[in-house]
Short mmCIF file of C-alpha atoms and ligand atoms in Angstrom, two decimals:
data_model
loop_
_atom_site.label_atom_id
_atom_site.label_comp_id
_atom_site.label_asym_id
_atom_site.label_seq_id
_atom_site.Cartn_x
_atom_site.Cartn_y
_atom_site.Cartn_z
CA MET A 1 31.43 -5.96 6.34
CA PHE A 2 31.37 -8.57 3.40
CA ASN A 3 29.63 -6.52 0.79
CA LYS A 4 30.93 -8.29 -2.11
CA LYS A 5 28.59 -10.49 -4.87
CA THR A 6 29.88 -14.06 -4.72
CA VAL A 7 29.53 -16.60 -6.79
CA ARG A 8 26.20 -17.20 -5.88
CA ASP A 9 25.16 -13.86 -7.23
CA ILE A 10 26.28 -14.00 -11.00
CA ASP A 11 25.11 -16.93 -13.55
CA VAL A 12 28.20 -19.26 -15.15
CA ARG A 13 26.06 -21.47 -16.66
CA GLY A 14 27.95 -22.74 -20.02
CA LYS A 15 30.97 -19.64 -19.30
CA ARG A 16 34.35 -19.27 -19.50
CA VAL A 17 35.38 -18.29 -15.68
CA LEU A 18 38.71 -17.74 -14.96
CA VAL A 19 39.40 -18.00 -11.11
CA ARG A 20 42.01 -16.25 -9.32
CA VAL A 21 43.50 -19.62 -6.83
CA ASP A 22 45.54 -18.96 -5.04
CA PHE A 23 48.17 -21.70 -5.33
CA ASN A 24 51.53 -20.60 -3.45
CA VAL A 25 51.93 -23.95 -2.56
CA PRO A 26 55.77 -25.74 -1.46
CA LEU A 27 56.93 -27.98 -4.00
CA LYS A 28 59.80 -30.10 -4.21
CA ASP A 29 61.38 -32.34 -7.38
CA GLY A 30 57.73 -31.07 -8.17
CA ALA A 31 55.19 -32.58 -5.71
CA VAL A 32 52.96 -30.52 -3.56
CA MET A 33 54.70 -30.11 -0.32
CA ASP A 34 51.44 -29.03 1.12
CA ASP A 35 48.19 -28.82 -0.08
CA THR A 36 45.87 -26.83 2.74
CA ARG A 37 45.69 -23.94 -0.50
CA ILE A 38 44.96 -25.86 -3.48
CA ARG A 39 42.32 -28.04 -0.58
CA ALA A 40 41.03 -24.97 0.63
CA ALA A 41 39.64 -23.55 -3.62
CA LEU A 42 38.28 -26.71 -3.71
CA PRO A 43 34.60 -25.97 -2.43
CA THR A 44 34.32 -22.86 -4.93
CA LEU A 45 35.93 -24.75 -8.13
CA GLU A 46 32.90 -28.19 -7.39
CA TYR A 47 30.40 -25.09 -7.22
CA LEU A 48 31.29 -23.02 -10.57
CA LEU A 49 31.13 -27.17 -11.84
CA GLU A 50 28.43 -28.24 -10.31
CA GLN A 51 26.76 -24.97 -11.87
CA GLY A 52 28.37 -25.71 -15.31
CA ALA A 53 30.93 -23.46 -16.19
CA ALA A 54 34.44 -23.91 -17.80
CA LEU A 55 36.78 -23.06 -15.66
CA ILE A 56 40.44 -21.12 -16.67
CA LEU A 57 42.48 -21.11 -12.97
CA CYS A 58 45.38 -18.93 -12.79
CA SER A 59 47.77 -18.67 -9.49
CA HIS A 60 51.35 -17.22 -9.30
CA LEU A 61 54.34 -19.35 -8.10
CA GLY A 62 57.26 -18.21 -6.02
CA ARG A 63 59.91 -15.63 -7.32
CA PRO A 64 60.21 -15.85 -10.55
CA LYS A 65 61.28 -11.49 -11.15
CA GLY A 66 59.29 -11.87 -14.54
CA LYS A 67 61.13 -14.62 -15.89
CA VAL A 68 60.15 -18.00 -16.81
CA VAL A 69 61.74 -20.66 -13.79
CA PRO A 70 61.19 -23.86 -14.71
CA GLU A 71 61.67 -25.24 -10.74
CA LEU A 72 58.70 -22.20 -10.31
CA SER A 73 55.73 -24.04 -13.58
CA LEU A 74 52.97 -24.80 -11.34
CA ARG A 75 52.30 -27.90 -13.87
CA PRO A 76 53.08 -30.67 -11.07
CA VAL A 77 50.00 -28.75 -9.23
CA ALA A 78 48.32 -29.06 -12.06
CA ALA A 79 48.74 -32.99 -12.26
CA TYR A 80 47.84 -32.41 -8.10
CA LEU A 81 44.68 -30.79 -8.60
CA GLY A 82 44.00 -33.36 -11.12
CA GLN A 83 44.19 -36.06 -8.48
CA VAL A 84 41.95 -34.99 -5.87
CA MET A 85 39.65 -33.05 -8.28
CA GLY A 86 39.17 -36.88 -9.70
CA LYS A 87 38.80 -35.25 -13.34
CA PRO A 88 41.78 -34.03 -15.98
CA VAL A 89 42.88 -30.77 -15.21
CA ALA A 90 44.43 -28.94 -18.44
CA PHE A 91 47.61 -27.36 -18.63
CA ALA A 92 48.88 -24.09 -20.28
CA ASP A 93 52.25 -23.36 -20.77
CA ASP A 94 51.78 -19.78 -20.42
CA CYS A 95 48.85 -17.34 -18.85
CA ILE A 96 48.32 -15.23 -22.06
CA GLY A 97 49.25 -15.57 -25.46
CA PRO A 98 48.33 -17.91 -27.99
CA ALA A 99 49.13 -20.97 -25.89
CA ALA A 100 46.47 -20.17 -22.56
CA GLU A 101 43.76 -18.41 -26.14
CA SER A 102 43.87 -21.89 -27.95
CA ALA A 103 43.93 -23.96 -24.49
CA ALA A 104 40.65 -21.72 -23.06
CA ARG A 105 39.31 -21.60 -26.39
CA ALA A 106 38.96 -25.45 -26.79
CA LEU A 107 37.89 -25.53 -22.57
CA LYS A 108 34.47 -26.78 -22.98
CA PRO A 109 31.50 -26.87 -18.94
CA GLY A 110 32.14 -29.13 -16.67
CA GLU A 111 36.36 -29.15 -17.66
CA VAL A 112 39.45 -27.70 -16.04
CA LEU A 113 42.18 -25.68 -17.13
CA LEU A 114 45.56 -24.74 -15.02
CA LEU A 115 47.15 -21.77 -16.36
CA GLU A 116 50.96 -21.52 -16.06
CA ASN A 117 52.51 -19.47 -13.47
CA THR A 118 51.26 -16.15 -14.33
CA ARG A 119 54.57 -13.60 -11.97
CA PHE A 120 56.64 -15.17 -15.30
CA HIS A 121 55.55 -12.67 -17.10
CA ALA A 122 56.71 -8.73 -16.08
CA GLY A 123 53.21 -7.47 -16.48
CA GLU A 124 52.14 -9.31 -13.17
CA LYS A 125 53.51 -7.25 -10.06
CA LYS A 126 53.65 -4.74 -12.89
CA ASN A 127 49.79 -4.73 -12.91
CA ASP A 128 50.11 -4.02 -16.23
CA PRO A 129 46.78 -2.79 -18.12
CA ALA A 130 48.27 -4.69 -21.36
CA MET A 131 48.72 -7.94 -19.53
CA ALA A 132 45.26 -8.03 -17.81
CA LYS A 133 43.09 -7.40 -20.41
CA GLN A 134 45.42 -10.74 -22.43
CA LEU A 135 44.39 -12.30 -18.27
CA ALA A 136 41.04 -10.30 -18.92
CA ALA A 137 40.39 -11.83 -22.85
CA LEU A 138 40.43 -15.33 -21.89
CA ALA A 139 36.88 -15.66 -20.35
CA ASP A 140 33.65 -14.24 -19.69
CA LEU A 141 33.28 -13.56 -15.85
CA TYR A 142 36.13 -13.70 -13.16
CA VAL A 143 36.66 -15.01 -9.80
CA ASP A 144 38.70 -13.96 -6.92
CA ASP A 145 39.34 -17.11 -4.86
CA ALA A 146 43.63 -15.79 -4.15
CA PHE A 147 42.73 -14.53 -0.68
CA GLY A 148 46.55 -15.03 -0.61
CA SER A 149 46.88 -12.60 -2.49
CA ALA A 150 44.37 -10.32 -2.25
CA HIS A 151 46.70 -7.35 -0.55
CA ARG A 152 48.73 -7.57 -3.67
CA ALA A 153 47.16 -4.86 -6.70
CA HIS A 154 48.42 -7.14 -9.09
CA ALA A 155 47.27 -8.08 -13.47
CA SER A 156 46.12 -10.80 -12.33
CA THR A 157 44.38 -9.72 -8.55
CA GLU A 158 43.43 -5.97 -9.16
CA GLY A 159 44.10 -4.99 -13.27
CA VAL A 160 41.79 -8.37 -14.90
CA THR A 161 39.16 -6.58 -12.75
CA LYS A 162 38.81 -3.38 -15.16
CA PHE A 163 37.88 -6.04 -18.34
CA LEU A 164 35.65 -8.67 -16.78
CA PRO A 165 32.36 -9.28 -14.10
CA ALA A 166 34.33 -9.30 -10.70
CA VAL A 167 33.24 -11.22 -7.84
CA ALA A 168 34.81 -13.61 -4.70
CA GLY A 169 34.88 -17.03 -3.91
CA PHE A 170 34.26 -18.59 -1.18
CA LEU A 171 37.21 -19.23 0.16
CA MET A 172 37.44 -15.03 -0.49
CA GLU A 173 34.37 -14.75 1.15
CA LYS A 174 34.73 -17.34 4.27
CA GLU A 175 38.05 -14.93 5.09
CA LEU A 176 36.66 -11.79 4.51
CA ARG A 177 34.07 -12.56 6.95
CA TYR A 178 36.23 -13.85 9.89
CA LEU A 179 39.45 -11.43 9.50
CA GLY A 180 36.63 -8.53 8.16
CA GLY A 181 33.59 -8.85 10.14
CA MET A 182 34.18 -9.88 13.04
CA ILE A 183 36.68 -8.17 13.18
CA ALA A 184 34.94 -5.05 12.01
CA ASP A 185 32.31 -6.01 14.54
CA PRO A 186 33.17 -8.67 17.01
CA MET A 187 30.83 -10.67 19.88
CA GLN A 188 32.68 -9.53 23.29
CA PRO A 189 35.06 -9.95 24.80
CA PHE A 190 37.33 -9.60 22.09
CA VAL A 191 40.05 -11.09 22.89
CA ALA A 192 43.38 -10.62 21.21
CA ILE A 193 46.64 -12.50 21.72
CA LEU A 194 49.81 -10.60 20.09
CA GLY A 195 52.91 -12.24 19.49
CA GLY A 196 55.52 -12.91 16.78
CA ALA A 197 59.76 -11.77 16.39
CA LYS A 198 58.79 -7.50 16.82
CA ILE A 199 56.33 -4.95 17.59
CA SER A 200 57.38 -2.75 14.30
CA ASP A 201 56.01 -5.33 12.19
CA LYS A 202 52.40 -4.91 14.07
CA ILE A 203 52.34 -1.57 14.76
CA GLY A 204 49.46 -1.24 13.10
CA VAL A 205 47.97 -5.18 14.14
CA ILE A 206 47.75 -3.21 17.47
CA THR A 207 47.13 0.20 16.50
CA ASN A 208 43.69 -1.79 15.09
CA LEU A 209 42.94 -4.43 17.89
CA LEU A 210 43.40 -1.80 20.44
CA THR A 211 40.81 0.54 19.54
CA LYS A 212 38.10 -2.82 19.60
CA SER A 213 39.93 -5.31 22.07
CA ASP A 214 38.77 -6.12 25.32
CA ALA A 215 41.82 -7.71 26.42
CA ILE A 216 45.45 -7.29 24.64
CA LEU A 217 48.19 -10.21 25.80
CA ILE A 218 51.31 -10.21 24.26
CA GLY A 219 53.37 -12.52 23.47
CA GLY A 220 56.90 -13.14 22.12
CA GLY A 221 60.03 -11.36 20.88
CA MET A 222 57.64 -7.99 20.88
CA ALA A 223 57.00 -8.42 24.57
CA ASN A 224 61.02 -7.58 25.51
CA THR A 225 60.49 -4.21 23.63
CA PHE A 226 57.41 -3.75 25.92
CA PHE A 227 59.72 -4.88 28.93
CA LYS A 228 62.28 -2.40 27.61
CA ALA A 229 60.33 0.30 27.34
CA GLN A 230 59.18 0.14 30.36
CA GLY A 231 62.81 0.65 32.07
CA TYR A 232 63.81 -3.56 31.82
CA PRO A 233 67.22 -4.93 31.16
CA VAL A 234 66.05 -7.55 28.68
CA GLY A 235 70.02 -9.32 27.91
CA ASP A 236 70.71 -10.31 25.12
CA SER A 237 66.35 -10.79 24.45
CA LEU A 238 65.88 -9.50 20.82
CA VAL A 239 64.99 -5.84 21.51
CA GLU A 240 64.24 -2.79 19.06
CA ASP A 241 65.31 0.58 20.06
CA GLU A 242 63.68 1.76 17.42
CA VAL A 243 60.35 1.21 18.68
CA LEU A 244 60.59 1.61 22.54
CA ASP A 245 59.10 5.04 22.00
CA VAL A 246 55.91 3.03 20.39
CA ALA A 247 55.73 0.89 22.13
CA ARG A 248 55.65 3.66 26.45
CA GLN A 249 52.93 4.64 23.46
CA LEU A 250 50.66 1.61 22.36
CA ILE A 251 52.12 1.46 27.17
CA GLN A 252 50.08 4.30 27.59
CA GLU A 253 46.64 4.13 25.29
CA ALA A 254 45.88 0.91 25.78
CA GLY A 255 46.53 0.89 29.70
CA SER A 256 45.09 -2.26 31.81
CA ARG A 257 44.39 -3.94 28.07
CA LEU A 258 46.72 -4.56 27.54
CA ARG A 259 48.21 -7.46 29.30
CA LEU A 260 52.64 -8.72 29.57
CA PRO A 261 54.14 -12.32 30.05
CA PHE A 262 55.11 -12.00 34.08
CA ASP A 263 57.28 -14.50 34.21
CA VAL A 264 59.14 -15.97 31.63
CA VAL A 265 61.26 -18.72 29.73
CA ILE A 266 65.70 -17.73 29.71
CA ALA A 267 68.29 -19.20 27.57
CA ASP A 268 71.61 -19.11 27.58
CA ARG A 269 72.13 -19.17 24.19
CA PHE A 270 69.40 -18.83 21.00
CA ASP A 271 69.12 -22.82 19.88
CA ALA A 272 66.87 -26.55 20.51
CA ASP A 273 69.62 -27.36 23.38
CA ALA A 274 69.69 -23.96 24.97
CA ASP A 275 70.28 -23.72 28.94
CA HIS A 276 66.89 -22.16 29.98
CA LYS A 277 65.20 -21.25 33.65
CA VAL A 278 61.89 -19.79 34.20
CA MET A 279 61.54 -16.83 36.10
CA PRO A 280 58.99 -13.97 37.83
CA MET A 281 60.15 -10.99 35.28
CA GLY A 282 62.24 -8.79 36.29
CA PRO A 283 65.85 -7.00 35.79
CA ILE A 284 66.93 -10.18 32.93
CA PRO A 285 71.18 -11.71 33.39
CA ASP A 286 73.24 -10.42 30.47
CA GLY A 287 74.54 -13.35 28.45
CA TRP A 288 70.38 -14.22 28.86
CA ARG A 289 67.70 -14.24 26.43
CA ILE A 290 63.88 -13.67 26.98
CA LEU A 291 62.17 -17.33 23.94
CA ASP A 292 58.96 -17.96 24.89
CA ILE A 293 56.38 -16.85 28.98
CA GLY A 294 56.29 -18.67 31.20
CA PRO A 295 54.03 -20.55 33.25
CA GLU A 296 52.71 -18.04 35.08
CA THR A 297 51.60 -16.35 32.26
CA VAL A 298 50.00 -19.74 30.67
CA ARG A 299 47.86 -19.76 33.15
CA ALA A 300 46.65 -16.12 33.03
CA TYR A 301 45.69 -15.96 29.50
CA SER A 302 44.25 -18.63 29.90
CA LYS A 303 41.81 -17.55 31.90
CA VAL A 304 41.58 -14.07 30.10
CA ILE A 305 40.77 -16.44 26.82
CA GLN A 306 38.76 -18.81 29.06
CA GLY A 307 36.25 -15.79 28.94
CA ALA A 308 35.42 -14.66 25.79
CA LYS A 309 33.33 -14.95 23.61
CA THR A 310 35.72 -13.68 20.14
CA VAL A 311 39.10 -14.42 20.55
CA VAL A 312 41.91 -13.79 16.77
CA TRP A 313 45.84 -14.16 17.80
CA ASN A 314 48.56 -13.33 14.88
CA GLY A 315 52.47 -14.38 16.67
CA PRO A 316 53.77 -17.18 18.25
CA MET A 317 54.43 -16.80 22.01
CA GLY A 318 57.93 -17.93 22.15
CA VAL A 319 60.47 -19.66 19.66
CA PHE A 320 57.70 -22.74 19.00
CA GLU A 321 59.97 -24.07 16.63
CA PHE A 322 62.22 -25.83 19.41
CA PRO A 323 60.55 -27.01 21.57
CA ALA A 324 62.44 -26.46 24.65
CA PHE A 325 60.37 -22.60 23.88
CA ALA A 326 57.02 -23.94 22.50
CA LYS A 327 55.53 -24.52 25.33
CA GLY A 328 53.94 -20.88 25.98
CA THR A 329 52.90 -20.81 21.90
CA PHE A 330 50.82 -24.46 22.55
CA GLY A 331 49.57 -23.78 26.12
CA LEU A 332 47.48 -20.91 24.44
CA ALA A 333 46.38 -23.52 21.34
CA GLN A 334 45.05 -25.40 23.50
CA ALA A 335 43.27 -22.37 25.41
CA VAL A 336 41.47 -21.50 23.02
CA ALA A 337 41.32 -24.54 20.65
CA GLU A 338 39.04 -25.59 24.83
CA SER A 339 36.98 -21.70 24.57
CA ASP A 340 33.89 -21.55 23.43
CA ALA A 341 35.12 -18.33 21.41
CA VAL A 342 35.24 -17.34 17.77
CA SER A 343 38.95 -17.77 17.28
CA ILE A 344 40.35 -16.82 14.43
CA VAL A 345 44.59 -17.29 13.81
CA GLY A 346 46.19 -15.40 10.96
CA GLY A 347 50.01 -15.03 9.92
CA GLY A 348 52.45 -17.84 7.93
CA GLU A 349 54.75 -18.72 11.71
CA SER A 350 50.74 -18.55 14.19
CA VAL A 351 49.52 -20.93 11.49
CA ALA A 352 52.79 -23.26 11.93
CA ALA A 353 52.34 -23.19 15.26
CA VAL A 354 48.67 -24.08 15.50
CA LYS A 355 49.21 -26.35 13.25
CA GLN A 356 51.92 -28.72 14.42
CA SER A 357 50.49 -28.23 17.80
CA GLY A 358 47.38 -30.59 17.04
CA LEU A 359 44.69 -28.60 17.35
CA ALA A 360 44.47 -26.43 14.24
CA GLU A 361 40.52 -28.39 14.72
CA SER A 362 39.13 -26.55 17.67
CA ILE A 363 39.93 -23.39 15.72
CA THR A 364 36.99 -21.67 13.84
CA HIS A 365 38.65 -19.71 11.02
CA ILE A 366 42.13 -20.14 9.71
CA SER A 367 43.37 -18.38 7.61
CA THR A 368 45.29 -19.14 4.62
CA GLY A 369 46.72 -15.28 3.42
CA GLY A 370 49.65 -14.13 5.31
CA GLY A 371 50.41 -11.39 4.66
CA ALA A 372 46.48 -10.05 3.20
CA SER A 373 45.80 -11.48 7.09
CA LEU A 374 47.84 -9.00 9.15
CA GLU A 375 46.86 -6.08 6.68
CA MET A 376 43.04 -7.33 7.09
CA LEU A 377 43.93 -7.86 11.02
CA GLU A 378 45.62 -3.86 11.10
CA GLY A 379 41.46 -2.83 9.64
CA LYS A 380 43.14 -2.28 5.53
CA THR A 381 40.89 -2.48 2.72
CA LEU A 382 42.44 -5.20 0.87
CA PRO A 383 43.59 -4.08 -3.37
CA GLY A 384 41.65 -6.59 -5.28
CA VAL A 385 38.97 -7.09 -2.50
CA ALA A 386 38.04 -3.03 -3.20
CA ALA A 387 37.93 -3.66 -7.10
CA LEU A 388 35.26 -7.05 -6.67
CA GLN A 389 31.42 -5.58 -7.17
CA ASP A 390 29.68 -4.58 -4.26
CA LYS A 391 25.93 -6.51 -3.71
P1 LIG B 401 53.03 -14.48 12.14
O1 LIG B 401 54.28 -15.04 10.85
O2 LIG B 401 52.69 -15.35 13.08
O3 LIG B 401 52.80 -12.93 11.61
P2 LIG B 401 55.95 -13.35 13.24
O4 LIG B 401 56.39 -13.27 11.59
O5 LIG B 401 55.47 -12.43 13.18
O6 LIG B 401 54.94 -14.63 13.03
O7 LIG B 401 56.68 -14.26 13.93
C1 LIG B 401 57.26 -15.60 14.53
C2 LIG B 401 58.21 -14.85 15.28
O8 LIG B 401 58.59 -15.19 16.27
C3 LIG B 401 58.62 -17.32 14.87
O9 LIG B 401 59.73 -18.01 14.30
C4 LIG B 401 59.17 -17.00 16.14
O10 LIG B 401 60.96 -18.06 15.98
C5 LIG B 401 59.75 -16.17 17.09
N1 LIG B 401 59.64 -15.19 18.07
C6 LIG B 401 59.03 -15.96 19.08
N2 LIG B 401 59.00 -15.39 20.27
C7 LIG B 401 60.30 -15.14 20.18
C8 LIG B 401 61.24 -14.27 21.25
N3 LIG B 401 61.07 -14.28 22.29
N4 LIG B 401 62.51 -14.58 20.71
C9 LIG B 401 63.85 -14.12 18.93
N5 LIG B 401 62.41 -14.74 17.97
C10 LIG B 401 60.21 -15.11 18.71
MG1 LIG B 402 56.49 -14.34 9.58
#
């Protein structure tokens, strides 16, 4: 349940507000390649400005490992944000210390300042209290809208909340409402679609959803390990021998709620141009590998999705990066888009796949967090969320 204070619960007029945003966007030669995360922060930023706050924004970008890496500077993002917001966005060359302090001090209500990459300091990932304190000293209040970083207890996501009143932004609130509330207390029937490369990455997700869902539709590489656990030879398919026992146990616990593909697309190599064919699930011939779910499975899974009131999806059904093996993933995207269910998609590649399918508009909630959304699906409380003030 969502029981954290949000920007609506605080008075920001005339205050300096430190907003942790997730501006970890792909950059190429200083150009923003995908601005989803920047746009996702706008409702919170615009609301705070309307309420008369001065905004000091901070974020990490990439993995500079505690050192200044010029290619990972947020400076181009400040310029980009300025264009999107239609107003100047100032930039400070450091997120703490004299550069940040003087820029923050000069800021007036209605103005926006972006600080340099928090991960240029080793203290960020170490959650160093000294760094957190310096960040906090720049402002009167703290707002966390960086859902994508909330699974990390870092100086700018967790440490800083020890020194400033801390509340959630609108994006954080929305992510928690869907990935937390909706999944803890779903409208039934509740259907989970789980795929992706490996079971080992998703054991926590499967275990958590198993207790709550009416059906779990399995696809992707993880299906192979379930097949092998059932005793099928899987040819050259991606398989994780070290979790065969776990797979067997999950099959047993889930009973008929766990659905496995009954036809698959096999290929003679891992390649966009590989020879491929559909076969009913059975022993996979040597030299062949499963790269997608088959059309009958898409039809059957789509029917289950049609009857759902809540659908949560993590993990592509096949190697959707190759068009020949994207039909399973895009077929289910179609079913989810057409259903009346509340639909939630989380996970890096899953989100990319749904966007690529052109059906993103018809999904209720597409998460902006990769790792954070997975941890939510595991039923965990994220440290960056736990640290915010309760209502
Ligand atoms: P997410 O990022 O959404 O959590 P994962 O990282 O678990 O998803 O898995 C995504 C990857 O799984 C995709 O890049 C896709 O190519 C791969 N994948 C899906 N099905 C298979 C398969 N049958 N064999 C090998 N890889 C697969
Ligand atoms: Mg992934």
